PDB file of C-alpha atoms in Angstrom:
ATOM      1  CA  UNK D   1      98.546 117.780  89.851  1.00  0.00           C
ATOM      2  CA  UNK D   2      97.081 114.709  87.984  1.00  0.00           C
ATOM      3  CA  UNK D   3      99.186 113.106  85.342  1.00  0.00           C
ATOM      4  CA  UNK D   4      97.391 111.001  82.435  1.00  0.00           C
ATOM      5  CA  UNK D   5      98.452 107.520  82.257  1.00  0.00           C
ATOM      6  CA  UNK D   6     100.362 108.137  79.098  1.00  0.00           C
ATOM      7  CA  UNK D   7     102.721 110.193  81.279  1.00  0.00           C
ATOM      8  CA  UNK D   8     103.474 107.107  83.371  1.00  0.00           C
ATOM      9  CA  UNK D   9     103.992 105.197  80.366  1.00  0.00           C
ATOM     10  CA  UNK D  10     106.694 107.587  79.126  1.00  0.00           C
ATOM     11  CA  UNK D  11     108.640 106.621  82.369  1.00  0.00           C
ATOM     12  CA  UNK D  12     108.193 102.822  81.862  1.00  0.00           C
ATOM     13  CA  UNK D  13     106.985 101.803  78.464  1.00  0.00           C
ATOM     14  CA  UNK D  14     107.689  98.057  79.342  1.00  0.00           C
ATOM     15  CA  UNK D  15     105.885  98.313  82.740  1.00  0.00           C
ATOM     16  CA  UNK D  16     102.638  99.814  81.010  1.00  0.00           C
ATOM     17  CA  UNK D  17     102.808  97.179  78.108  1.00  0.00           C
ATOM     18  CA  UNK D  18     101.854  94.591  80.997  1.00  0.00           C
ATOM     19  CA  UNK D  19      98.486  94.083  82.085  1.00  0.00           C
ATOM     20  CA  UNK D  20      98.564  95.205  85.601  1.00  0.00           C
ATOM     21  CA  UNK D  21      95.961  94.887  88.626  1.00  0.00           C
ATOM     22  CA  UNK D  22      96.950  98.431  89.590  1.00  0.00           C
ATOM     23  CA  UNK D  23      95.706 101.449  87.773  1.00  0.00           C
ATOM     24  CA  UNK D  24      97.661 104.585  88.039  1.00  0.00           C
ATOM     25  CA  UNK D  25      95.614 107.547  89.165  1.00  0.00           C
ATOM     26  CA  UNK D  26      97.983 110.335  90.009  1.00  0.00           C
ATOM     27  CA  UNK D  27     101.146 111.538  91.403  1.00  0.00           C
ATOM     28  CA  UNK D  28     101.817 114.027  94.194  1.00  0.00           C
ATOM     29  CA  UNK D  29     104.948 115.891  93.474  1.00  0.00           C
ATOM     30  CA  UNK D  30     106.130 117.066  96.678  1.00  0.00           C
ATOM     31  CA  UNK D  31     108.541 115.933  99.486  1.00  0.00           C
ATOM     32  CA  UNK D  32     106.625 114.267 102.371  1.00  0.00           C
ATOM     33  CA  UNK D  33     107.567 113.494 105.740  1.00  0.00           C
ATOM     34  CA  UNK D  34     105.004 110.702 106.714  1.00  0.00           C
ATOM     35  CA  UNK D  35     102.196 109.626 104.560  1.00  0.00           C
ATOM     36  CA  UNK D  36      99.025 107.645 105.519  1.00  0.00           C
ATOM     37  CA  UNK D  37      95.818 106.798 103.721  1.00  0.00           C
ATOM     38  CA  UNK D  38      92.055 107.249 104.813  1.00  0.00           C
ATOM     39  CA  UNK D  39      90.333 103.971 105.369  1.00  0.00           C
ATOM     40  CA  UNK D  40      88.457 104.232 102.054  1.00  0.00           C
ATOM     41  CA  UNK D  41      91.588 105.302 100.286  1.00  0.00           C
ATOM     42  CA  UNK D  42      89.905 108.244  98.632  1.00  0.00           C
ATOM     43  CA  UNK D  43      92.237 110.610 100.872  1.00  0.00           C
ATOM     44  CA  UNK D  44      95.568 110.508 102.013  1.00  0.00           C
ATOM     45  CA  UNK D  45      97.269 112.581 104.750  1.00  0.00           C
ATOM     46  CA  UNK D  46     100.929 113.981 104.323  1.00  0.00           C
ATOM     47  CA  UNK D  47     103.244 116.060 106.160  1.00  0.00           C
ATOM     48  CA  UNK D  48     104.771 118.579 103.796  1.00  0.00           C
ATOM     49  CA  UNK D  49     106.179 122.120 103.319  1.00  0.00           C
ATOM     50  CA  UNK D  50     105.623 122.639 107.177  1.00  0.00           C
ATOM     51  CA  UNK D  51     102.127 121.657 107.462  1.00  0.00           C
ATOM     52  CA  UNK D  52      99.716 118.454 107.326  1.00  0.00           C
ATOM     53  CA  UNK D  53      97.705 118.341 104.222  1.00  0.00           C
ATOM     54  CA  UNK D  54      94.874 116.003 103.154  1.00  0.00           C
ATOM     55  CA  UNK D  55      95.500 114.707  99.464  1.00  0.00           C
ATOM     56  CA  UNK D  56      92.887 113.492  96.947  1.00  0.00           C
ATOM     57  CA  UNK D  57      94.372 110.564  95.634  1.00  0.00           C
ATOM     58  CA  UNK D  58      92.622 110.670  92.396  1.00  0.00           C
ATOM     59  CA  UNK D  59      94.097 114.037  91.577  1.00  0.00           C
ATOM     60  CA  UNK D  60      97.330 114.120  93.746  1.00  0.00           C
ATOM     61  CA  UNK D  61      96.778 117.533  94.959  1.00  0.00           C
ATOM     62  CA  UNK D  62      96.259 118.862  98.457  1.00  0.00           C
ATOM     63  CA  UNK D  63      92.436 119.712  99.326  1.00  0.00           C
ATOM     64  CA  UNK D  64      92.936 121.065 102.844  1.00  0.00           C
ATOM     65  CA  UNK D  65      95.519 121.399 105.610  1.00  0.00           C
ATOM     66  CA  UNK D  66      95.892 121.605 109.335  1.00  0.00           C
ATOM     67  CA  UNK D  67      98.997 123.355 110.875  1.00  0.00           C
ATOM     68  CA  UNK D  68     100.342 121.776 113.818  1.00  0.00           C
ATOM     69  CA  UNK D  69     102.308 123.638 116.205  1.00  0.00           C
ATOM     70  CA  UNK D  70     105.975 123.400 114.769  1.00  0.00           C
ATOM     71  CA  UNK D  71     107.378 123.418 111.211  1.00  0.00           C
ATOM     72  CA  UNK D  72     108.889 119.824 111.799  1.00  0.00           C
ATOM     73  CA  UNK D  73     105.752 117.683 111.853  1.00  0.00           C
ATOM     74  CA  UNK D  74     105.199 114.241 110.155  1.00  0.00           C
ATOM     75  CA  UNK D  75     102.273 111.865 109.809  1.00  0.00           C
ATOM     76  CA  UNK D  76     102.637 108.717 111.430  1.00  0.00           C
ATOM     77  CA  UNK D  77      98.998 106.951 111.312  1.00  0.00           C
ATOM     78  CA  UNK D  78      95.393 107.253 110.368  1.00  0.00           C
ATOM     79  CA  UNK D  79      92.619 105.101 111.481  1.00  0.00           C
ATOM     80  CA  UNK D  80      89.130 105.605 111.928  1.00  0.00           C
ATOM     81  CA  UNK D  81      88.964 109.002 110.696  1.00  0.00           C
ATOM     82  CA  UNK D  82      91.616 110.237 112.820  1.00  0.00           C
ATOM     83  CA  UNK D  83      95.195 111.193 111.944  1.00  0.00           C
ATOM     84  CA  UNK D  84      98.312 110.940 114.253  1.00  0.00           C
ATOM     85  CA  UNK D  85     101.036 113.576 113.701  1.00  0.00           C
ATOM     86  CA  UNK D  86     104.357 113.890 115.624  1.00  0.00           C
ATOM     87  CA  UNK D  87     106.438 116.880 116.256  1.00  0.00           C
ATOM     88  CA  UNK D  88     109.191 118.180 118.517  1.00  0.00           C
ATOM     89  CA  UNK D  89     106.526 118.741 120.998  1.00  0.00           C
ATOM     90  CA  UNK D  90     104.818 115.408 120.996  1.00  0.00           C
ATOM     91  CA  UNK D  91     101.837 113.446 119.410  1.00  0.00           C
ATOM     92  CA  UNK D  92      99.104 115.334 117.793  1.00  0.00           C
ATOM     93  CA  UNK D  93      95.469 114.030 116.655  1.00  0.00           C
ATOM     94  CA  UNK D  94      93.823 115.468 113.599  1.00  0.00           C
ATOM     95  CA  UNK D  95      90.074 114.945 112.901  1.00  0.00           C
ATOM     96  CA  UNK D  96      88.063 116.307 110.107  1.00  0.00           C
ATOM     97  CA  UNK D  97      91.307 118.254 109.386  1.00  0.00           C
ATOM     98  CA  UNK D  98      91.088 120.022 112.600  1.00  0.00           C
ATOM     99  CA  UNK D  99      93.910 119.906 115.106  1.00  0.00           C
ATOM    100  CA  UNK D 100      92.523 118.759 118.375  1.00  0.00           C
ATOM    101  CA  UNK D 101      94.888 120.291 120.879  1.00  0.00           C
ATOM    102  CA  UNK D 102      93.277 118.818 123.767  1.00  0.00           C
ATOM    103  CA  UNK D 103      94.311 115.202 122.720  1.00  0.00           C
ATOM    104  CA  UNK D 104      98.047 116.312 122.491  1.00  0.00           C
ATOM    105  CA  UNK D 105     100.548 113.929 124.161  1.00  0.00           C
ATOM    106  CA  UNK D 106     103.514 115.766 125.401  1.00  0.00           C
ATOM    107  CA  UNK D 107     106.234 113.097 124.539  1.00  0.00           C
ATOM    108  CA  UNK D 108     109.741 114.046 123.236  1.00  0.00           C
ATOM    109  CA  UNK D 109     112.019 112.053 120.620  1.00  0.00           C
ATOM    110  CA  UNK D 110     108.914 110.351 119.254  1.00  0.00           C
ATOM    111  CA  UNK D 111     109.881 107.266 117.046  1.00  0.00           C
ATOM    112  CA  UNK D 112     106.435 106.137 116.007  1.00  0.00           C
ATOM    113  CA  UNK D 113     102.650 106.277 117.284  1.00  0.00           C
ATOM    114  CA  UNK D 114      99.856 104.279 116.423  1.00  0.00           C
ATOM    115  CA  UNK D 115      96.176 104.002 117.091  1.00  0.00           C
ATOM    116  CA  UNK D 116      94.708 100.767 118.462  1.00  0.00           C
ATOM    117  CA  UNK D 117      91.188  99.847 120.115  1.00  0.00           C
ATOM    118  CA  UNK D 118      92.654 100.496 123.461  1.00  0.00           C
ATOM    119  CA  UNK D 119      94.030 103.806 122.780  1.00  0.00           C
ATOM    120  CA  UNK D 120      97.214 105.370 121.106  1.00  0.00           C
ATOM    121  CA  UNK D 121     100.678 103.675 121.449  1.00  0.00           C
ATOM    122  CA  UNK D 122     103.763 105.953 121.476  1.00  0.00           C
ATOM    123  CA  UNK D 123     107.251 104.757 120.864  1.00  0.00           C
ATOM    124  CA  UNK D 124     109.946 107.547 121.996  1.00  0.00           C
ATOM    125  CA  UNK D 125     113.558 107.715 122.987  1.00  0.00           C
ATOM    126  CA  UNK D 126     117.036 107.507 121.538  1.00  0.00           C
ATOM    127  CA  UNK D 127     120.343 105.584 121.802  1.00  0.00           C
ATOM    128  CA  UNK D 128     120.371 105.988 125.622  1.00  0.00           C
ATOM    129  CA  UNK D 129     116.671 105.192 126.513  1.00  0.00           C
ATOM    130  CA  UNK D 130     113.511 103.769 124.720  1.00  0.00           C
ATOM    131  CA  UNK D 131     109.856 103.597 126.018  1.00  0.00           C
ATOM    132  CA  UNK D 132     106.667 102.452 124.938  1.00  0.00           C
ATOM    133  CA  UNK D 133     103.687 104.417 126.560  1.00  0.00           C
ATOM    134  CA  UNK D 134      99.820 103.786 126.432  1.00  0.00           C
ATOM    135  CA  UNK D 135      96.998 105.395 128.395  1.00  0.00           C
ATOM    136  CA  UNK D 136      97.923 103.272 131.362  1.00  0.00           C
ATOM    137  CA  UNK D 137     101.533 104.123 131.587  1.00  0.00           C
ATOM    138  CA  UNK D 138     104.857 103.395 130.198  1.00  0.00           C
ATOM    139  CA  UNK D 139     107.560 100.722 129.967  1.00  0.00           C
ATOM    140  CA  UNK D 140     111.231 100.678 129.002  1.00  0.00           C
ATOM    141  CA  UNK D 141     112.172  98.607 125.825  1.00  0.00           C
ATOM    142  CA  UNK D 142     115.355  97.746 124.136  1.00  0.00           C
ATOM    143  CA  UNK D 143     116.900 100.975 122.857  1.00  0.00           C
ATOM    144  CA  UNK D 144     117.629  99.315 119.540  1.00  0.00           C
ATOM    145  CA  UNK D 145     113.575  99.700 119.096  1.00  0.00           C
ATOM    146  CA  UNK D 146     114.313 103.378 118.923  1.00  0.00           C
ATOM    147  CA  UNK D 147     117.098 103.307 116.334  1.00  0.00           C
ATOM    148  CA  UNK D 148     117.240 105.977 113.606  1.00  0.00           C
ATOM    149  CA  UNK D 149     114.880 105.187 110.485  1.00  0.00           C
ATOM    150  CA  UNK D 150     112.574 102.770 112.388  1.00  0.00           C
ATOM    151  CA  UNK D 151     109.472 101.902 110.646  1.00  0.00           C
ATOM    152  CA  UNK D 152     106.526 100.687 112.559  1.00  0.00           C
ATOM    153  CA  UNK D 153     103.216  98.789 112.118  1.00  0.00           C
ATOM    154  CA  UNK D 154     100.362  97.859 114.311  1.00  0.00           C
ATOM    155  CA  UNK D 155      97.966  95.257 115.764  1.00  0.00           C
ATOM    156  CA  UNK D 156      95.210  97.395 116.459  1.00  0.00           C
ATOM    157  CA  UNK D 157      92.844  94.712 118.047  1.00  0.00           C
ATOM    158  CA  UNK D 158      95.881  93.291 120.011  1.00  0.00           C
ATOM    159  CA  UNK D 159      97.353  96.848 120.997  1.00  0.00           C
ATOM    160  CA  UNK D 160     100.853  95.894 119.732  1.00  0.00           C
ATOM    161  CA  UNK D 161     103.201  97.871 117.742  1.00  0.00           C
ATOM    162  CA  UNK D 162     105.857  96.313 115.911  1.00  0.00           C
ATOM    163  CA  UNK D 163     109.093  98.267 114.973  1.00  0.00           C
ATOM    164  CA  UNK D 164     111.261  97.459 111.965  1.00  0.00           C
ATOM    165  CA  UNK D 165     114.856  98.710 112.800  1.00  0.00           C
ATOM    166  CA  UNK D 166     118.462  98.353 111.847  1.00  0.00           C
ATOM    167  CA  UNK D 167     118.796  96.274 114.944  1.00  0.00           C
ATOM    168  CA  UNK D 168     115.863  93.845 113.963  1.00  0.00           C
ATOM    169  CA  UNK D 169     112.137  93.725 114.287  1.00  0.00           C
ATOM    170  CA  UNK D 170     110.683  94.254 117.848  1.00  0.00           C
ATOM    171  CA  UNK D 171     106.932  93.421 118.970  1.00  0.00           C
ATOM    172  CA  UNK D 172     106.034  96.233 121.611  1.00  0.00           C
ATOM    173  CA  UNK D 173     103.364  95.519 124.032  1.00  0.00           C
ATOM    174  CA  UNK D 174     102.263  97.327 127.300  1.00  0.00           C
ATOM    175  CA  UNK D 175     103.074  94.324 129.125  1.00  0.00           C
ATOM    176  CA  UNK D 176     106.178  93.170 127.327  1.00  0.00           C
ATOM    177  CA  UNK D 177     108.477  93.285 124.671  1.00  0.00           C
ATOM    178  CA  UNK D 178     110.245  90.480 122.272  1.00  0.00           C
ATOM    179  CA  UNK D 179     112.537  90.681 119.576  1.00  0.00           C
ATOM    180  CA  UNK D 180     111.389  88.764 116.349  1.00  0.00           C
ATOM    181  CA  UNK D 181     114.385  88.941 114.502  1.00  0.00           C
ATOM    182  CA  UNK D 182     117.799  90.552 114.679  1.00  0.00           C
ATOM    183  CA  UNK D 183     118.401  90.868 110.775  1.00  0.00           C
ATOM    184  CA  UNK D 184     114.927  91.925 109.437  1.00  0.00           C
ATOM    185  CA  UNK D 185     114.173  95.585 108.749  1.00  0.00           C
ATOM    186  CA  UNK D 186     110.660  95.373 107.280  1.00  0.00           C
ATOM    187  CA  UNK D 187     107.418  94.395 108.956  1.00  0.00           C
ATOM    188  CA  UNK D 188     103.667  94.019 108.310  1.00  0.00           C
ATOM    189  CA  UNK D 189     101.016  93.031 110.439  1.00  0.00           C
ATOM    190  CA  UNK D 190      97.935  91.232 109.094  1.00  0.00           C
ATOM    191  CA  UNK D 191      94.662  91.790 110.842  1.00  0.00           C
ATOM    192  CA  UNK D 192      93.036  88.854 109.121  1.00  0.00           C
ATOM    193  CA  UNK D 193      95.411  86.047 109.433  1.00  0.00           C
ATOM    194  CA  UNK D 194      96.840  87.326 112.785  1.00  0.00           C
ATOM    195  CA  UNK D 195     100.298  86.734 111.209  1.00  0.00           C
ATOM    196  CA  UNK D 196     103.304  89.018 111.175  1.00  0.00           C
ATOM    197  CA  UNK D 197     105.541  88.985 107.901  1.00  0.00           C
ATOM    198  CA  UNK D 198     109.292  90.061 108.104  1.00  0.00           C
ATOM    199  CA  UNK D 199     111.879  90.553 105.494  1.00  0.00           C
ATOM    200  CA  UNK D 200     115.035  92.120 105.038  1.00  0.00           C
ATOM    201  CA  UNK D 201     115.259  94.989 102.418  1.00  0.00           C
ATOM    202  CA  UNK D 202     117.424  93.712  99.406  1.00  0.00           C
ATOM    203  CA  UNK D 203     116.746  90.029 100.205  1.00  0.00           C
ATOM    204  CA  UNK D 204     114.374  87.911  98.429  1.00  0.00           C
ATOM    205  CA  UNK D 205     112.787  85.882 101.378  1.00  0.00           C
ATOM    206  CA  UNK D 206     109.543  86.621 103.333  1.00  0.00           C
ATOM    207  CA  UNK D 207     108.982  85.011 106.583  1.00  0.00           C
ATOM    208  CA  UNK D 208     105.383  84.814 108.529  1.00  0.00           C
ATOM    209  CA  UNK D 209     105.388  84.364 112.150  1.00  0.00           C
ATOM    210  CA  UNK D 210     102.355  83.420 114.247  1.00  0.00           C
ATOM    211  CA  UNK D 211     101.502  84.913 117.797  1.00  0.00           C
ATOM    212  CA  UNK D 212     104.003  82.653 119.320  1.00  0.00           C
ATOM    213  CA  UNK D 213     106.904  83.782 117.091  1.00  0.00           C
ATOM    214  CA  UNK D 214     107.035  80.439 115.221  1.00  0.00           C
ATOM    215  CA  UNK D 215     107.524  80.492 111.359  1.00  0.00           C
ATOM    216  CA  UNK D 216     104.325  79.598 109.511  1.00  0.00           C
ATOM    217  CA  UNK D 217     105.629  79.920 105.891  1.00  0.00           C
ATOM    218  CA  UNK D 218     108.664  81.255 104.113  1.00  0.00           C
ATOM    219  CA  UNK D 219     108.724  82.524 100.401  1.00  0.00           C
ATOM    220  CA  UNK D 220     110.980  83.612  97.790  1.00  0.00           C
ATOM    221  CA  UNK D 221     109.969  86.826  95.966  1.00  0.00           C
ATOM    222  CA  UNK D 222     110.821  87.479  92.236  1.00  0.00           C
ATOM    223  CA  UNK D 223     113.387  90.203  93.008  1.00  0.00           C
ATOM    224  CA  UNK D 224     115.179  91.965  95.821  1.00  0.00           C
ATOM    225  CA  UNK D 225     112.401  93.357  98.309  1.00  0.00           C
ATOM    226  CA  UNK D 226     112.104  97.074  98.683  1.00  0.00           C
ATOM    227  CA  UNK D 227     109.105  97.365 100.847  1.00  0.00           C
ATOM    228  CA  UNK D 228     106.033  95.318 102.311  1.00  0.00           C
ATOM    229  CA  UNK D 229     102.565  96.150 103.533  1.00  0.00           C
ATOM    230  CA  UNK D 230      99.436  94.234 104.423  1.00  0.00           C
ATOM    231  CA  UNK D 231      96.508  95.060 101.939  1.00  0.00           C
ATOM    232  CA  UNK D 232      94.234  96.432 104.550  1.00  0.00           C
ATOM    233  CA  UNK D 233      91.574  94.075 105.571  1.00  0.00           C
ATOM    234  CA  UNK D 234      91.742  91.789 102.647  1.00  0.00           C
ATOM    235  CA  UNK D 235      94.009  89.247 104.076  1.00  0.00           C
ATOM    236  CA  UNK D 236      96.749  89.845 101.640  1.00  0.00           C
ATOM    237  CA  UNK D 237     100.387  91.213 101.534  1.00  0.00           C
ATOM    238  CA  UNK D 238     101.689  93.529  98.927  1.00  0.00           C
ATOM    239  CA  UNK D 239     105.543  93.212  98.285  1.00  0.00           C
ATOM    240  CA  UNK D 240     107.404  95.785  96.193  1.00  0.00           C
ATOM    241  CA  UNK D 241     110.445  94.289  94.599  1.00  0.00           C
ATOM    242  CA  UNK D 242     113.061  95.231  91.954  1.00  0.00           C
ATOM    243  CA  UNK D 243     112.508  93.972  88.462  1.00  0.00           C
ATOM    244  CA  UNK D 244     115.404  95.243  86.649  1.00  0.00           C
ATOM    245  CA  UNK D 245     114.810  98.971  85.777  1.00  0.00           C
ATOM    246  CA  UNK D 246     111.399  98.859  87.192  1.00  0.00           C
ATOM    247  CA  UNK D 247     109.398  97.787  90.112  1.00  0.00           C
ATOM    248  CA  UNK D 248     107.104  94.843  90.624  1.00  0.00           C
ATOM    249  CA  UNK D 249     104.113  94.680  93.158  1.00  0.00           C
ATOM    250  CA  UNK D 250     103.528  91.143  94.256  1.00  0.00           C
ATOM    251  CA  UNK D 251     100.064  90.544  95.748  1.00  0.00           C
ATOM    252  CA  UNK D 252     100.037  87.338  97.866  1.00  0.00           C
ATOM    253  CA  UNK D 253      97.748  85.468 100.244  1.00  0.00           C
ATOM    254  CA  UNK D 254      98.874  86.518 103.704  1.00  0.00           C
ATOM    255  CA  UNK D 255      98.083  82.837 104.978  1.00  0.00           C
ATOM    256  CA  UNK D 256     100.058  80.913 102.532  1.00  0.00           C
ATOM    257  CA  UNK D 257     102.472  83.200 101.067  1.00  0.00           C
ATOM    258  CA  UNK D 258     101.342  82.187  97.775  1.00  0.00           C
ATOM    259  CA  UNK D 259     101.240  84.737  94.820  1.00  0.00           C
ATOM    260  CA  UNK D 260      97.779  85.921  93.565  1.00  0.00           C
ATOM    261  CA  UNK D 261      98.719  88.425  91.178  1.00  0.00           C
ATOM    262  CA  UNK D 262     101.500  90.996  90.078  1.00  0.00           C
ATOM    263  CA  UNK D 263     101.700  94.510  88.729  1.00  0.00           C
ATOM    264  CA  UNK D 264     104.602  96.457  87.120  1.00  0.00           C
ATOM    265  CA  UNK D 265     105.321  99.912  88.215  1.00  0.00           C
ATOM    266  CA  UNK D 266     107.878 102.526  87.109  1.00  0.00           C
ATOM    267  CA  UNK D 267     108.919 103.093  90.777  1.00  0.00           C
ATOM    268  CA  UNK D 268     112.059 100.803  91.801  1.00  0.00           C
ATOM    269  CA  UNK D 269     112.507 102.444  94.852  1.00  0.00           C
ATOM    270  CA  UNK D 270     109.951 103.434  97.374  1.00  0.00           C
ATOM    271  CA  UNK D 271     107.655 102.699 100.588  1.00  0.00           C
ATOM    272  CA  UNK D 272     104.312 101.244 100.259  1.00  0.00           C
ATOM    273  CA  UNK D 273     101.239 102.698 101.959  1.00  0.00           C
ATOM    274  CA  UNK D 274      97.798 101.074 101.661  1.00  0.00           C
ATOM    275  CA  UNK D 275      94.311 102.241 102.532  1.00  0.00           C
ATOM    276  CA  UNK D 276      92.233 100.342 105.318  1.00  0.00           C
ATOM    277  CA  UNK D 277      89.997  98.882 102.655  1.00  0.00           C
ATOM    278  CA  UNK D 278      92.952  97.746 100.333  1.00  0.00           C
ATOM    279  CA  UNK D 279      91.852  99.878  97.424  1.00  0.00           C
ATOM    280  CA  UNK D 280      94.272 102.430  97.032  1.00  0.00           C
ATOM    281  CA  UNK D 281      98.251 101.957  97.147  1.00  0.00           C
ATOM    282  CA  UNK D 282     100.862 104.566  97.471  1.00  0.00           C
ATOM    283  CA  UNK D 283     104.332 104.349  96.643  1.00  0.00           C
ATOM    284  CA  UNK D 284     106.196 107.096  98.545  1.00  0.00           C
ATOM    285  CA  UNK D 285     109.605 108.257  97.048  1.00  0.00           C
ATOM    286  CA  UNK D 286     111.939 111.196  98.182  1.00  0.00           C
ATOM    287  CA  UNK D 287     110.205 113.996  96.297  1.00  0.00           C
ATOM    288  CA  UNK D 288     106.979 112.427  95.088  1.00  0.00           C
ATOM    289  CA  UNK D 289     104.101 109.872  95.891  1.00  0.00           C
ATOM    290  CA  UNK D 290     102.416 107.726  93.178  1.00  0.00           C
ATOM    291  CA  UNK D 291      98.876 106.825  93.485  1.00  0.00           C
ATOM    292  CA  UNK D 292      97.336 103.598  92.262  1.00  0.00           C
ATOM    293  CA  UNK D 293      93.860 101.858  92.553  1.00  0.00           C
ATOM    294  CA  UNK D 294      93.500  98.151  92.853  1.00  0.00           C
ATOM    295  CA  UNK D 295      90.623  96.920  90.907  1.00  0.00           C
ATOM    296  CA  UNK D 296      90.204  93.165  91.238  1.00  0.00           C
ATOM    297  CA  UNK D 297      87.241  90.884  89.945  1.00  0.00           C
ATOM    298  CA  UNK D 298      84.834  90.195  92.631  1.00  0.00           C
ATOM    299  CA  UNK D 299      85.754  93.568  94.504  1.00  0.00           C
ATOM    300  CA  UNK D 300      83.030  96.384  94.770  1.00  0.00           C
ATOM    301  CA  UNK D 301      84.531  99.606  93.102  1.00  0.00           C
ATOM    302  CA  UNK D 302      85.171 102.558  95.303  1.00  0.00           C
ATOM    303  CA  UNK D 303      83.449 105.519  94.206  1.00  0.00           C
ATOM    304  CA  UNK D 304      84.076 109.220  95.734  1.00  0.00           C
ATOM    305  CA  UNK D 305      80.674 110.961  96.156  1.00  0.00           C
ATOM    306  CA  UNK D 306      82.333 114.374  96.124  1.00  0.00           C
ATOM    307  CA  UNK D 307      84.501 116.219  93.760  1.00  0.00           C
ATOM    308  CA  UNK D 308      86.958 118.251  95.635  1.00  0.00           C
ATOM    309  CA  UNK D 309      89.150 121.188  94.336  1.00  0.00           C
ATOM    310  CA  UNK D 310      92.856 121.463  94.922  1.00  0.00           C
ATOM    311  CA  UNK D 311      93.913 124.242  97.115  1.00  0.00           C
ATOM    312  CA  UNK D 312      94.420 127.710  95.561  1.00  0.00           C
ATOM    313  CA  UNK D 313      97.995 127.922  96.527  1.00  0.00           C
ATOM    314  CA  UNK D 314      98.822 124.491  95.164  1.00  0.00           C
ATOM    315  CA  UNK D 315      97.149 125.411  91.932  1.00  0.00           C
ATOM    316  CA  UNK D 316      99.086 128.574  91.515  1.00  0.00           C
ATOM    317  CA  UNK D 317     102.491 126.611  92.467  1.00  0.00           C
ATOM    318  CA  UNK D 318     101.583 123.847  89.715  1.00  0.00           C
ATOM    319  CA  UNK D 319     101.029 126.305  86.913  1.00  0.00           C
ATOM    320  CA  UNK D 320     104.157 128.181  87.888  1.00  0.00           C
TER     321      UNK D 320
END
């Protein structure tokens, strides 16, 4: 269901009075279990209402769905036209909104799964055992990497997964594991600079680490940190911070940590998701996802060549 920008301003008059880099496009009003964006940012993929839906980010409504084998599915990644879902039965691949059952990985207790240039990495386990698996096999990793509410990011070229947990941040590779921090619980891996940025939710310090784990830079934010994510392939970091009653999205150069721009948003809490081209940003909340387009001078606009219709069932539910 699309909301005009005036509706967003009713939520945050102060936020809308500031010239932002982000243009609000729509809100998906639904409780989701994992959200990922397409490479061009025109579509998103979300587990919701017992199925996995493709969402038009300009209108905020589902346009198609793929029903995975259980009612407890979640979306864990999207890259190069493929979406990864996880359920009680393992990891599932969706392509073109078709579930590719032949690609299923029967792995239980999936914490996270990520697509890389070398294949799929899967982190699975519980407080007693934690395992990282790829096409070549699996290795035991510290059980802290499988702690509850772990969030993951990925170095697709380097075939590494990063797990941000209550026990700190772990770098997980098929040939070894190391703990990057025992206090940070947020992580973002930048494919352009090769740096990994870590932070602790509620703190105001960002720290960038190189491949050896050494600190390259540290920077203070303008407020308590809520979420971080790299801006696709732009060499930039997005940071959602608290700014009084509202939120603020800082856009920083990943190589230096310097602020290149800021935007005010109504959402104080939420988790950032970003498209591969850095154009579309979502702020995922408990029962809604707010979509924004980042439009900067010098960057080519992203135009949707097709206009898709909302699913009939969703349109009926929205009218009701």
